[in-house]
Short mmCIF file of C-alpha atoms and ligand atoms in Angstrom, two decimals:
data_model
loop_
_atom_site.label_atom_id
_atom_site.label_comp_id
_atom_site.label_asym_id
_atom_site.label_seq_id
_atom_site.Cartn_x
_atom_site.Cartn_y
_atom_site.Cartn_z
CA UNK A 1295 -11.86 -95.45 -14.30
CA UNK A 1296 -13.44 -97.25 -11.58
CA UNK A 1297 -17.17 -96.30 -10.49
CA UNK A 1298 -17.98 -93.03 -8.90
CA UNK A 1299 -17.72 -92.44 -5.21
CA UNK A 1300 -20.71 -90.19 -3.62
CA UNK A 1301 -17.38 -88.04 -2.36
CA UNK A 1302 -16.57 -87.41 -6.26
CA UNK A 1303 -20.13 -85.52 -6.43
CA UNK A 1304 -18.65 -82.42 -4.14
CA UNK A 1305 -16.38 -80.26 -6.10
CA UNK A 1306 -15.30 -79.24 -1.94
CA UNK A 1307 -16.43 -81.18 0.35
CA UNK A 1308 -19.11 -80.15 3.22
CA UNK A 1309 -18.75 -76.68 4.62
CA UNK A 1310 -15.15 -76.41 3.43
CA UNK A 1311 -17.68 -75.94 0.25
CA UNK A 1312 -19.20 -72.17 1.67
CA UNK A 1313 -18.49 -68.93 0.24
CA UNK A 1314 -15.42 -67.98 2.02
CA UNK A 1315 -16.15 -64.66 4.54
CA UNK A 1316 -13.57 -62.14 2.28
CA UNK A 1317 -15.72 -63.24 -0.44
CA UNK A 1318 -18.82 -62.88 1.72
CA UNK A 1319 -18.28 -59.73 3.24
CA UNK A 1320 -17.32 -58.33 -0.26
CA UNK A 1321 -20.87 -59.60 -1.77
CA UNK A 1322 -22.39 -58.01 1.22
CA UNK A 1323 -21.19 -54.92 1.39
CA UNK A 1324 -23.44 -52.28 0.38
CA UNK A 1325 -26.20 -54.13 0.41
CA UNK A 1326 -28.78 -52.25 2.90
CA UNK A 1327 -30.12 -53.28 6.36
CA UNK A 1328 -33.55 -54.61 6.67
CA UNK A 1329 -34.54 -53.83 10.38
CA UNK A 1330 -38.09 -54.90 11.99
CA UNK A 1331 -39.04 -54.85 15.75
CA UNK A 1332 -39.47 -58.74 15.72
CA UNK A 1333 -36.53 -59.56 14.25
CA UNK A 1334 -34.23 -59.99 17.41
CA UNK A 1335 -31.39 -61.22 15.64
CA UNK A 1336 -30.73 -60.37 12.24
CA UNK A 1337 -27.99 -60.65 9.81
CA UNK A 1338 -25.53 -57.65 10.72
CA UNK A 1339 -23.59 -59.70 13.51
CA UNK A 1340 -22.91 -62.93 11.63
CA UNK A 1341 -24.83 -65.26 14.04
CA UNK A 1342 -25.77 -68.79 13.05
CA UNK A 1343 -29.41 -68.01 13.19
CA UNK A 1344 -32.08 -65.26 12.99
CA UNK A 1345 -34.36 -64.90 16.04
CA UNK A 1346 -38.06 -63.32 15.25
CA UNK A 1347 -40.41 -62.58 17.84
CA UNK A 1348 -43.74 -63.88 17.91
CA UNK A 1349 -44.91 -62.88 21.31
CA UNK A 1350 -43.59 -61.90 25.12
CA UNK A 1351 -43.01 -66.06 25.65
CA UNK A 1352 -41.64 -67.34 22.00
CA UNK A 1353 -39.38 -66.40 19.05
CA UNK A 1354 -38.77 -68.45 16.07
CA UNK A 1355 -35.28 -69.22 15.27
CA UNK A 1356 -34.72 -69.47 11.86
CA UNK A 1357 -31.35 -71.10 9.69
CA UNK A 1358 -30.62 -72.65 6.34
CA UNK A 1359 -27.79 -74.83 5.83
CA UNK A 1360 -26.61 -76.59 2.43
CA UNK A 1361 -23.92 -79.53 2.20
CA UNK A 1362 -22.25 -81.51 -1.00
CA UNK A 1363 -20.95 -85.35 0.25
CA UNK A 1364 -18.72 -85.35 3.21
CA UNK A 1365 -18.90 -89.27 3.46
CA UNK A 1366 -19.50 -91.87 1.42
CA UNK A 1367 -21.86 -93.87 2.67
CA UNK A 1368 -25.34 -91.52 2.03
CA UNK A 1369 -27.07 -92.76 5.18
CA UNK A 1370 -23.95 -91.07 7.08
CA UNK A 1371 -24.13 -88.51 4.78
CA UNK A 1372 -27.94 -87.91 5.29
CA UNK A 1373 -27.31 -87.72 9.12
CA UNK A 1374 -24.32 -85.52 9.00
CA UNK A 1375 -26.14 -82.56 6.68
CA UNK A 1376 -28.85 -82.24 8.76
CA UNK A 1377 -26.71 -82.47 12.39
CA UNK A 1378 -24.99 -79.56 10.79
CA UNK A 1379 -28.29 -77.90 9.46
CA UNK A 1380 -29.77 -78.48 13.17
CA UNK A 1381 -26.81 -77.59 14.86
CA UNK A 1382 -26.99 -73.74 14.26
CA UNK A 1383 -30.70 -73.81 15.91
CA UNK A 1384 -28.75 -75.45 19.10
CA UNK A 1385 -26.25 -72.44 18.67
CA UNK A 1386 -29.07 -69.69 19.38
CA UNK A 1387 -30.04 -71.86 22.46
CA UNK A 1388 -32.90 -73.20 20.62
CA UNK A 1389 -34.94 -76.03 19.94
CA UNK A 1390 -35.29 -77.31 16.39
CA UNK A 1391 -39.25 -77.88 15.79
CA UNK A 1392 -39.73 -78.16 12.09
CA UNK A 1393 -37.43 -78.39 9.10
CA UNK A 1394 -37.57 -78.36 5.26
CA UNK A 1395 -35.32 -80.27 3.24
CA UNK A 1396 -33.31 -79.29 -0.54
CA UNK A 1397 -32.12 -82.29 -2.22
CA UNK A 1398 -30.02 -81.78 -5.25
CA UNK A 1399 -28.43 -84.37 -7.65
CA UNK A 1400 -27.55 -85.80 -10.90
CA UNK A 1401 -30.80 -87.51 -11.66
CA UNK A 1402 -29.60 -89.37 -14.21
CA UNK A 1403 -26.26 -90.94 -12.66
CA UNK A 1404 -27.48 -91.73 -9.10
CA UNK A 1405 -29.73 -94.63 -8.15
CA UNK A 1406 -33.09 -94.19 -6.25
CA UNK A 1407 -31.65 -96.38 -3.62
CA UNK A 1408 -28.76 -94.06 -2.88
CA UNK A 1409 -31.26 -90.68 -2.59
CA UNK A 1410 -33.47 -92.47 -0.54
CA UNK A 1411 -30.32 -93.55 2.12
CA UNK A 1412 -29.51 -89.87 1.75
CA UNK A 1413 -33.23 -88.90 2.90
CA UNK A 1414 -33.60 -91.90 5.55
CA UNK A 1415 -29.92 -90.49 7.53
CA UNK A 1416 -31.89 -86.94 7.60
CA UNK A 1417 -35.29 -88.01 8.65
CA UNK A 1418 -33.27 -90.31 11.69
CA UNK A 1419 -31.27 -87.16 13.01
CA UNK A 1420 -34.27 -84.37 12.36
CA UNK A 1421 -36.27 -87.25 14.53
CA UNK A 1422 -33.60 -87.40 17.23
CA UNK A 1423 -33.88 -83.79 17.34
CA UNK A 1424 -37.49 -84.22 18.26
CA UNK A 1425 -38.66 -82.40 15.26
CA UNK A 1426 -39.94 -83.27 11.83
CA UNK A 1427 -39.43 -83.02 8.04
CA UNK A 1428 -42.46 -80.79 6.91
CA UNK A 1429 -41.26 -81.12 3.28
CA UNK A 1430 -38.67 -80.79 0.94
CA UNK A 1431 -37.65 -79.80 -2.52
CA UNK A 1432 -35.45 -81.72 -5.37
CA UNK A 1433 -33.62 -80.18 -8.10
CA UNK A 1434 -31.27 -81.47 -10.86
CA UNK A 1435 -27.23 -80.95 -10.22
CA UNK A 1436 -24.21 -81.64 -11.48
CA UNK A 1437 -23.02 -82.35 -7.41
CA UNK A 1438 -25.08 -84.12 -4.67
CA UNK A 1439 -26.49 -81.46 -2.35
CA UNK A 1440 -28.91 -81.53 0.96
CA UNK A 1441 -29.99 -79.01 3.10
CA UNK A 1442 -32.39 -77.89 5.73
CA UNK A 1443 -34.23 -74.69 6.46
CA UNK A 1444 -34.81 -75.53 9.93
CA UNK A 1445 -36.91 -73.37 12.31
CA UNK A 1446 -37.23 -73.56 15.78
CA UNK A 1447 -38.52 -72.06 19.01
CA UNK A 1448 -36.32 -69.95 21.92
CA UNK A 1449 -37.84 -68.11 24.63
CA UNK A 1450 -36.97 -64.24 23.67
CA UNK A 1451 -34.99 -63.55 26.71
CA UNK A 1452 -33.04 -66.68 25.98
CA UNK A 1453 -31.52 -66.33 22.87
CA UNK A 1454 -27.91 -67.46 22.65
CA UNK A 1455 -25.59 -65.17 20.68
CA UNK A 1456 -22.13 -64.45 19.39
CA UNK A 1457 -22.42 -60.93 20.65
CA UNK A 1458 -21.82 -61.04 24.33
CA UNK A 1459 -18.71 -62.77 24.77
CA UNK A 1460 -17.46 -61.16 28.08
CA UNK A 1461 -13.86 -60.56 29.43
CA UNK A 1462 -12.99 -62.98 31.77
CA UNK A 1463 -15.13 -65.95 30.18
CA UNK A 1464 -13.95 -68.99 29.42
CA UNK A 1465 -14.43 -70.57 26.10
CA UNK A 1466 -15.16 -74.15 25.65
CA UNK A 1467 -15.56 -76.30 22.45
CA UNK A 1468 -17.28 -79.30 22.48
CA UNK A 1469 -16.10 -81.52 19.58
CA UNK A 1470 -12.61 -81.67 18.45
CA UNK A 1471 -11.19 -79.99 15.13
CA UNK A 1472 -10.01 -81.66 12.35
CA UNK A 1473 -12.72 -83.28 9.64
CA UNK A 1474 -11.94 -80.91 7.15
CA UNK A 1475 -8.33 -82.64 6.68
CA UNK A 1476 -9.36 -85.79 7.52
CA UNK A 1477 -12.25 -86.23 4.42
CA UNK A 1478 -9.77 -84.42 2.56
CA UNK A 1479 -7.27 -87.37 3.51
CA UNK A 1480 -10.65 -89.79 2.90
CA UNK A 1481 -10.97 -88.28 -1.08
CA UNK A 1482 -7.74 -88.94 -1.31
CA UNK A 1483 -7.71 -92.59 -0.12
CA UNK A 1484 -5.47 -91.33 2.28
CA UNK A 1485 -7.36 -91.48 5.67
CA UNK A 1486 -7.51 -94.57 8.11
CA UNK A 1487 -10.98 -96.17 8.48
CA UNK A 1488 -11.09 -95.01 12.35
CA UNK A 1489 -10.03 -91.61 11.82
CA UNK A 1490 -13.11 -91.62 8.75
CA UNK A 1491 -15.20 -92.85 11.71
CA UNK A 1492 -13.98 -91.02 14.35
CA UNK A 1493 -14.64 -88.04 12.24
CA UNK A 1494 -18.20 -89.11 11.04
CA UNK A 1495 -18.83 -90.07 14.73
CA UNK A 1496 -18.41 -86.14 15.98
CA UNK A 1497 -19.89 -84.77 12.47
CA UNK A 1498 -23.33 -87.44 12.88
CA UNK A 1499 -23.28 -85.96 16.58
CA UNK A 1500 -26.06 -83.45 17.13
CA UNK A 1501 -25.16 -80.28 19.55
CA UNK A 1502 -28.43 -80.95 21.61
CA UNK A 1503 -27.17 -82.12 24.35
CA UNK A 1504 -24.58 -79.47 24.51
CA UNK A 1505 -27.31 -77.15 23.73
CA UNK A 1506 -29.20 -78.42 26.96
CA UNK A 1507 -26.42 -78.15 28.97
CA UNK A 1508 -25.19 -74.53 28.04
CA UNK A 1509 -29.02 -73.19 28.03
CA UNK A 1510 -28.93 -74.42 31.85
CA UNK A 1511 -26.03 -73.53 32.72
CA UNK A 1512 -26.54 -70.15 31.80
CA UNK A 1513 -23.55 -68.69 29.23
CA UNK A 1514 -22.64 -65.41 27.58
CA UNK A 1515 -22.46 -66.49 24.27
CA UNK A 1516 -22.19 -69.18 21.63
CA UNK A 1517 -21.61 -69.93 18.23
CA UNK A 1518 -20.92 -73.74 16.10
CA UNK A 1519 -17.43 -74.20 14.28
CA UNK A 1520 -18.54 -74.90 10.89
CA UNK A 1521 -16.78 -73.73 7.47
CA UNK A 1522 -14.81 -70.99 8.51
CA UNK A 1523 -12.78 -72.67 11.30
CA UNK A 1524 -12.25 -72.30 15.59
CA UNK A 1525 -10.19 -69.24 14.60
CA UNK A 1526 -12.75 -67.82 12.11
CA UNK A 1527 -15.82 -68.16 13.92
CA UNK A 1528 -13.63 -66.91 17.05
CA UNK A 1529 -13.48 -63.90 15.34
CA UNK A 1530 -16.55 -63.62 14.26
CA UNK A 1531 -17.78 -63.58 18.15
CA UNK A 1532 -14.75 -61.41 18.76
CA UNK A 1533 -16.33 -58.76 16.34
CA UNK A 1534 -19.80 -58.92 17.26
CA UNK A 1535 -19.24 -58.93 21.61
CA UNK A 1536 -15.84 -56.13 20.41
CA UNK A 1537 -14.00 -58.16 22.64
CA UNK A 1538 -10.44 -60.04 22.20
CA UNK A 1539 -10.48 -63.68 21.71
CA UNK A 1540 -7.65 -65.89 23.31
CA UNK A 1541 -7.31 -69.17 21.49
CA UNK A 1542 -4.78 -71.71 23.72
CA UNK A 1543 -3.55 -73.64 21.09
CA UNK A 1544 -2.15 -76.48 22.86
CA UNK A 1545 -5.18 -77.16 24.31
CA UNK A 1546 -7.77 -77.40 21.84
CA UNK A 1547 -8.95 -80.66 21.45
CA UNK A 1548 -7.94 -82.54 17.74
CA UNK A 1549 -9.37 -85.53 15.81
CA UNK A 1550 -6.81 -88.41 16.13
CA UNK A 1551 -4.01 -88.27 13.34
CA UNK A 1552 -4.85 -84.66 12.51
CA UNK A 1553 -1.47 -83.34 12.51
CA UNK A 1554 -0.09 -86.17 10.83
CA UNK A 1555 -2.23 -85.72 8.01
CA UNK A 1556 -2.12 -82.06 8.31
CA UNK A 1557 1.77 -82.74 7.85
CA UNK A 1558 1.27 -84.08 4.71
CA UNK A 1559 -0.64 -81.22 3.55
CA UNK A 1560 -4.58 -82.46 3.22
CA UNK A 1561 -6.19 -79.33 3.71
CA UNK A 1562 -9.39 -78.70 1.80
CA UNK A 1563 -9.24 -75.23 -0.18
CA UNK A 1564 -12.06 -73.76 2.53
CA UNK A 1565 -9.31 -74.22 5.37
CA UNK A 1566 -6.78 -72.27 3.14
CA UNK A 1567 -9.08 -69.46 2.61
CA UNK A 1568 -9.42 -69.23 6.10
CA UNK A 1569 -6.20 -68.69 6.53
CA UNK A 1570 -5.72 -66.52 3.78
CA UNK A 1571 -8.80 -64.43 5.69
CA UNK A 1572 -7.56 -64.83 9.57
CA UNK A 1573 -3.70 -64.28 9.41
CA UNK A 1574 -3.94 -60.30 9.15
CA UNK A 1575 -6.44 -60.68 11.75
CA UNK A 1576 -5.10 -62.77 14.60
CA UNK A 1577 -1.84 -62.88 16.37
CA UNK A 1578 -0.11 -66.04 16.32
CA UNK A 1579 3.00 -67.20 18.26
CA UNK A 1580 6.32 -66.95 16.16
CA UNK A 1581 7.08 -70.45 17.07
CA UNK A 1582 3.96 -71.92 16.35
CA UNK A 1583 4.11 -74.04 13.31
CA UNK A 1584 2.34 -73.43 9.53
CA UNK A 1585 0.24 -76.90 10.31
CA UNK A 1586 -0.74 -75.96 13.08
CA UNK A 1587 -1.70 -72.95 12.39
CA UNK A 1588 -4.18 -74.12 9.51
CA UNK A 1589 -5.36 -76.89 11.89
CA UNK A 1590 -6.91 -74.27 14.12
CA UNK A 1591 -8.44 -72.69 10.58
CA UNK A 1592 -9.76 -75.99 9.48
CA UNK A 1593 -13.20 -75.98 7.73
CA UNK A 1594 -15.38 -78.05 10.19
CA UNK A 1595 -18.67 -79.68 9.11
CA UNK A 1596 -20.92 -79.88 11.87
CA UNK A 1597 -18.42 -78.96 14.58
CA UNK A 1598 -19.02 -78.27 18.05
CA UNK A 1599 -20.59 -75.38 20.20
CA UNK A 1600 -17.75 -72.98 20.78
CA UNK A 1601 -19.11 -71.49 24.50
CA UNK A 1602 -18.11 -68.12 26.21
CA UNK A 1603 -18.78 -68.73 30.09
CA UNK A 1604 -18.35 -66.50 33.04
CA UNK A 1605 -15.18 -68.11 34.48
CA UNK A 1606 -17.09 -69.21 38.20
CA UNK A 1607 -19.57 -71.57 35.90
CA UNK A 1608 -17.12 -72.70 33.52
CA UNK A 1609 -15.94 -76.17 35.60
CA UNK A 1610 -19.84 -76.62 36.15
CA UNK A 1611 -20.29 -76.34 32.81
CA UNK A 1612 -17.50 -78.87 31.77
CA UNK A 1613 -18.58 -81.48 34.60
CA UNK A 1614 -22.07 -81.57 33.05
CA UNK A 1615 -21.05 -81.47 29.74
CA UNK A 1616 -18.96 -84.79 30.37
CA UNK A 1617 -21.67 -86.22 33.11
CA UNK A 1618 -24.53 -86.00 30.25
CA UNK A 1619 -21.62 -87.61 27.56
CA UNK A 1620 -20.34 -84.91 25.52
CA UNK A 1621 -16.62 -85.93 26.58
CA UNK A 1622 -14.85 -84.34 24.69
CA UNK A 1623 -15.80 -80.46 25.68
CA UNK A 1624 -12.69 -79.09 26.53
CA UNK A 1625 -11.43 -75.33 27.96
CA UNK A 1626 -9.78 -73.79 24.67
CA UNK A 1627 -9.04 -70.41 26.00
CA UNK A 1628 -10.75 -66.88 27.42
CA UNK A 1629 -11.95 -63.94 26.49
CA UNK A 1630 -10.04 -60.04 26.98
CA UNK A 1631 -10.85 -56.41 26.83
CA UNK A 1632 -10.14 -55.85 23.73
CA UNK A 1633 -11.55 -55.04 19.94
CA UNK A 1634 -12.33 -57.92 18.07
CA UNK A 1635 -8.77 -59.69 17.74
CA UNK A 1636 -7.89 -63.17 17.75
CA UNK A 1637 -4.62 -64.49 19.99
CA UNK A 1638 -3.70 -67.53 19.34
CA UNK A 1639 -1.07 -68.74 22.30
CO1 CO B 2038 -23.28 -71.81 12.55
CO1 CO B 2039 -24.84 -72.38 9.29
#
């Protein structure tokens, strides 16, 4: 046996690694509401961030985000956990201000050199994020794991949710799907170098600038495509704004080789229980293919901002997504009356 890759300390890689929601709404059920005046946006409507109020002019927004080894390289690593641990802050039309990082590993079978690479990629993207690492904690592991508890600031009248998805928006995503198959493919030796680094491109990518744009722009709502998938978190702001979500399949945007690869059936177990979770839940065309349809339930690590627009601002939106060089934002369907379905067409 040859020596071990950093992708061989993830039992399932990145988010495809999260509790999957049937799981998670199981665990949470029951459990009672904790309510306070402050806290603008709590738990209850599965948003990628809690909002607390400290005054008329500023609310903290507040997320935690853990990730096992979705590359192999740690410096690309590094960068890519905290891009996705940053990236729900940029989902509540935030900025991040201060984050605290969880490092876990094998002490005794990884090298200094490799943990510090893993801490230098996450101090680089917390820094392009114009914020900074306050701290941190280590703990012993049997798999590599880094996280941030980031917290930032959002002016309490401009908070970002899933919740108010309107009919008649427009939904745009700004990062293709498809790096849950391809570091599947990559574990697997299977993946092409430029689809690995096409794929660690858009996952090393942070959602600021998309963030920016959407915050002036004005938008409904927002969430990021993470672990559960385009169609999972669809539904998820399909549930909390009780409206119907219409996915346009041939439109969404895909990693190149995707389908190929999908094709030959390298789908991390995340993407699978997504499926499992979505297909009583969303309406898919009869001729639309099995691939396919798990392609649009692939587990994303650090995927894009998936925007709900009123439709007059949507082309604005687009043009200065591409104009500030988030090119590959693209119109993935609209919102419906409706109660919380997904239609895939
Ligand atoms: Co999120
Ligand atoms: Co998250």
């Amino acid at each position: 046996m040859g020596k071990k890759r950093l992708l061989d300390y993830a039992f399932a890689a990145g988010c495809a690694g999260k509790a999957c929601q049937a799981d998670l709404f199981a665990i949470l059920k029951g459990i009672s509401r904790f309510t306070h005046p402050d806290l603008l946006v709590g738990p209850e409507g599965f948003d990628d961030a809690g909002v607390y109020r400290l005054d008329n002019k500023r609310a903290l927004v507040l997320t935690v985000d853990v990730l096992t080894p979705i590359a192999d390289d740690p410096l690309i690593f590094g960068e890519i956990a905290a891009a996705n641990s940053l990236s729900d802050v940029y989902a509540m039309g935030g900025s991040p201000l201060v984050a605290l990082s969880v490092l876990g590993f094998p002490v005794s079978e990884i090298g200094h050199k490799t943990i510090r690479a893993i801490i230098a990629g996450a101090t680089r993207k917390v820094r392009e994020a114009n914020a900074v690492i306050a701290g941190g904690h280590t703990f012993k592991d049997m798999e590599v794991k880094l996280g941030l508890a980031v917290i930032g600031t959002v002016h309490p009248q401009g908070v970002v949710t899933n919740g108010n998805a309107q009919p008649g928006d427009v939904l745009i995503l700004t990062k293709p799907i498809g790096t849950g198959i391809i570091t599947t493919a990559l574990k697997a030796n299977r993946a092409s170098a430029k689809q690995v680094d096409a794929a660690n491109g858009q996952m090393r990518r942070l959602n600021k600038t998309a963030a920016e744009v959407m915050v002036k722009t004005g938008v409904n709502a927002a969430t990021d495509v993470t672990g559960f998938g385009l169609l999972g978190h669809a539904w998820e702001m399909a549930q909390a704004s009780r409206v119907d979500i219409i996915i346009l399949s041939p439109m969404v945007p895909l990693l190149e080789g995707v389908l190929e690869l999908a094709e030959k059936g390298f789908f991390p177990l995340g993407s699978l229980n997504n499926y499992e979770f979505i297909k009583n839940r969303a309406v898919f065309p009869k001729d639309l293919s099995e691939d396919m349809r798990l392609v649009l339930c692939d587990a994303q690590t650090s995927g894009g901002l998936l925007i709900s627009v009123p439709k007059n601002r949507a082309q604005l939106l687009l043009d200065h997504l591409w104009e500030k060089g988030v090119t590959a934002a693209r119109m993935v369907g609209y919102v419906a009356n409706g109660k919380g379905m997904v239609v895939v067409e």
